[in-house]
Amino acid sequence: MQHVDGNALAGPFADFFSFDVTTATARCNGCGSVGELARAMVYRSGAGTVVRCSTCDHVLATLVETGDRAWISLSGVSAIEVRRG
Ligand SMILES: [Zn+2]
């Protein structure tokens, strides 16, 4: 199978990342539980935002923002499910 470059992600990823994150469900890499992100524990500080699993306290995601940039890590999540429609 031939590949294309990452520019091909523009359409599908733009569609995917335009969802309401609070209605999405995520699977925790720490304990395997699946739940709505709205039920996660969120800690906000001047350094950024840390999202932790409400079942096992594993870090699901981190978000760091500066004036003109943002970094997100979803390394604690094995999958995110978004319902369409
Ligand atoms: Zn967990």
Coordinates of N, CA and C and ligand atoms in Angstrom, one line a residue:
M1 N 0.9 -1.2 0.0 CA 0.0 0.0 0.0 C 0.9 1.2 0.0
Q2 N 0.6 2.2 -0.8 CA 1.3 3.4 -0.9 C 0.8 4.4 0.1
H3 N 1.7 5.3 0.6 CA 1.3 6.2 1.6 C 1.3 7.6 1.0
V4 N 0.6 8.5 1.7 CA 0.6 10.0 1.3 C 1.2 10.7 2.5
D5 N 1.5 12.0 2.4 CA 2.0 12.7 3.5 C 0.9 13.2 4.4
G6 N 1.4 13.7 5.5 CA 0.4 14.1 6.6 C -0.6 15.2 6.2
N7 N -0.4 15.8 5.1 CA -1.4 16.8 4.6 C -2.8 16.1 4.4
A8 N -2.7 14.8 4.2 CA -4.0 14.1 4.0 C -4.8 14.1 5.2
L9 N -4.2 14.4 6.4 CA -5.0 14.3 7.7 C -5.8 15.6 7.9
A10 N -5.6 16.6 7.1 CA -6.3 17.9 7.3 C -7.8 17.7 7.4
G11 N -8.4 17.0 6.5 CA -9.9 16.8 6.5 C -10.4 16.0 7.6
P12 N -9.9 14.7 7.7 CA -10.4 13.8 8.7 C -10.1 14.3 10.2
F13 N -8.9 14.9 10.4 CA -8.6 15.3 11.7 C -9.3 16.6 12.1
A14 N -9.5 17.5 11.1 CA -10.3 18.7 11.4 C -11.7 18.3 11.8
D15 N -12.3 17.3 11.1 CA -13.6 16.9 11.4 C -13.6 16.2 12.8
F16 N -12.6 15.4 13.1 CA -12.6 14.7 14.4 C -12.4 15.7 15.6
F17 N -11.5 16.6 15.4 CA -11.2 17.5 16.6 C -12.1 18.7 16.7
S18 N -13.2 18.6 16.0 CA -14.2 19.7 16.2 C -15.4 19.3 17.0
F19 N -15.2 18.2 17.8 CA -16.3 17.7 18.6 C -16.3 18.3 20.0
D20 N -17.4 18.2 20.6 CA -17.5 18.6 22.0 C -16.9 17.6 22.9
V21 N -15.7 17.9 23.4 CA -14.9 17.0 24.2 C -15.6 16.4 25.4
T22 N -16.5 17.1 25.9 CA -17.2 16.7 27.2 C -18.1 15.5 26.9
T23 N -18.5 15.3 25.6 CA -19.4 14.2 25.3 C -18.7 13.0 24.8
A24 N -17.4 13.1 24.6 CA -16.6 12.0 24.1 C -16.3 11.1 25.2
T25 N -16.1 9.8 24.9 CA -15.6 8.8 25.9 C -14.2 8.4 25.6
A26 N -13.4 8.1 26.6 CA -12.0 7.8 26.5 C -11.7 6.5 27.3
R27 N -10.8 5.7 26.8 CA -10.3 4.5 27.5 C -9.0 4.9 28.2
C28 N -8.9 4.7 29.5 CA -7.7 5.0 30.3 C -6.7 3.9 30.0
N29 N -5.4 4.3 29.8 CA -4.3 3.4 29.7 C -3.9 2.8 31.0
G30 N -4.3 3.4 32.1 CA -3.9 2.9 33.4 C -4.7 1.8 33.9
C31 N -6.1 1.9 33.7 CA -6.9 0.8 34.3 C -7.9 0.2 33.3
G32 N -7.9 0.8 32.1 CA -8.8 0.3 31.0 C -10.2 0.7 31.1
S33 N -10.6 1.5 32.1 CA -12.0 2.0 32.2 C -12.3 2.9 31.1
V34 N -13.6 2.9 30.7 CA -14.1 3.8 29.6 C -15.1 4.7 30.2
G35 N -15.0 6.0 30.0 CA -15.9 6.9 30.5 C -15.9 8.2 29.8
E36 N -17.0 9.0 30.1 CA -17.0 10.3 29.4 C -16.0 11.2 30.0
L37 N -15.3 12.0 29.1 CA -14.3 12.9 29.6 C -14.9 13.9 30.6
A38 N -16.1 14.2 30.5 CA -16.8 15.1 31.4 C -16.7 14.7 32.8
R39 N -16.5 13.3 33.0 CA -16.4 12.8 34.4 C -15.0 12.7 34.9
A40 N -14.0 13.1 34.1 CA -12.6 13.0 34.5 C -12.3 14.1 35.5
M41 N -11.2 14.0 36.2 CA -10.8 15.0 37.2 C -9.8 15.9 36.5
V42 N -10.1 17.2 36.5 CA -9.3 18.2 35.8 C -8.6 19.1 36.8
Y43 N -7.3 19.3 36.7 CA -6.6 20.1 37.6 C -5.9 21.2 36.7
R44 N -6.3 22.5 37.1 CA -5.8 23.6 36.3 C -4.8 24.4 37.2
S45 N -3.7 24.8 36.5 CA -2.8 25.7 37.2 C -2.2 26.6 36.2
G46 N -1.3 27.5 36.6 CA -0.6 28.4 35.7 C 0.3 27.6 34.7
A47 N 0.7 26.4 35.0 CA 1.5 25.6 34.1 C 0.7 24.9 33.0
G48 N -0.6 24.8 33.3 CA -1.4 24.1 32.3 C -2.5 23.3 32.9
T49 N -3.0 22.3 32.2 CA -4.2 21.5 32.6 C -3.8 20.1 32.6
V50 N -4.1 19.4 33.6 CA -3.9 17.9 33.7 C -5.3 17.2 33.9
V51 N -5.5 16.2 33.1 CA -6.8 15.5 33.2 C -6.4 14.1 33.7
R52 N -7.1 13.7 34.8 CA -6.8 12.4 35.4 C -8.1 11.5 35.4
C53 N -7.8 10.2 35.3 CA -8.9 9.2 35.3 C -9.6 9.3 36.7
S54 N -10.9 9.3 36.7 CA -11.7 9.3 37.9 C -11.7 8.0 38.6
T55 N -11.3 6.9 37.9 CA -11.2 5.6 38.5 C -9.9 5.3 39.2
C56 N -8.8 5.6 38.5 CA -7.5 5.2 39.0 C -6.5 6.3 39.2
D57 N -6.9 7.5 38.8 CA -6.0 8.7 39.0 C -4.9 8.8 37.9
H58 N -4.8 7.9 37.0 CA -3.8 8.0 35.9 C -4.0 9.2 35.1
V59 N -2.9 9.8 34.7 CA -3.0 11.0 33.8 C -3.4 10.6 32.4
L60 N -4.6 11.2 32.0 CA -5.1 10.9 30.7 C -4.6 11.9 29.7
A61 N -4.5 13.1 30.0 CA -4.1 14.2 29.1 C -3.5 15.3 29.8
T62 N -2.7 16.1 29.1 CA -2.1 17.3 29.6 C -2.3 18.4 28.5
L63 N -2.5 19.6 28.9 CA -2.6 20.7 27.9 C -1.8 21.9 28.5
V64 N -0.9 22.3 27.7 CA -0.1 23.5 28.1 C -0.3 24.6 27.0
E65 N -0.6 25.8 27.5 CA -0.8 26.9 26.5 C 0.0 28.0 26.9
T66 N 0.6 28.6 25.8 CA 1.3 29.9 26.0 C 0.5 30.9 25.2
G67 N 1.0 32.1 25.0 CA 0.3 33.1 24.3 C -0.1 32.7 22.9
D68 N 0.8 32.1 22.1 CA 0.5 31.8 20.7 C 0.6 30.3 20.4
R69 N 0.8 29.5 21.4 CA 1.0 28.0 21.1 C 0.3 27.2 22.2
A70 N 0.0 26.0 21.8 CA -0.5 25.0 22.7 C 0.0 23.6 22.4
W71 N 0.2 22.8 23.5 CA 0.7 21.5 23.4 C -0.3 20.6 24.1
I72 N -0.7 19.5 23.4 CA -1.6 18.6 24.1 C -1.0 17.2 24.0
S73 N -1.1 16.5 25.1 CA -0.7 15.1 25.1 C -1.9 14.2 25.5
L74 N -2.1 13.2 24.8 CA -3.2 12.3 25.1 C -2.6 10.9 25.4
S75 N -1.4 10.9 25.9 CA -0.6 9.6 26.1 C -1.3 8.7 27.1
G76 N -2.1 9.2 27.9 CA -2.8 8.3 28.9 C -4.1 7.7 28.4
V77 N -4.4 8.0 27.2 CA -5.7 7.5 26.6 C -5.4 6.6 25.4
S78 N -6.0 5.4 25.4 CA -5.7 4.5 24.3 C -6.7 4.7 23.2
A79 N -7.8 5.3 23.4 CA -8.8 5.5 22.4 C -9.8 6.6 22.9
I80 N -10.3 7.3 21.9 CA -11.4 8.3 22.2 C -12.5 8.0 21.2
E81 N -13.7 7.9 21.8 CA -14.9 7.7 20.9 C -15.7 8.9 20.9
V82 N -16.1 9.3 19.6 CA -16.9 10.5 19.4 C -18.1 10.1 18.7
R83 N -19.3 10.4 19.2 CA -20.5 10.1 18.6 C -20.9 11.2 17.6
R84 N -21.2 10.8 16.4 CA -21.6 11.8 15.4 C -23.1 11.8 15.2
G85 N -23.5 13.0 14.9 CA -24.9 13.2 14.6 C -25.8 13.4 15.8
Ligands
ZN1 ZN -7.9 4.7 34.9

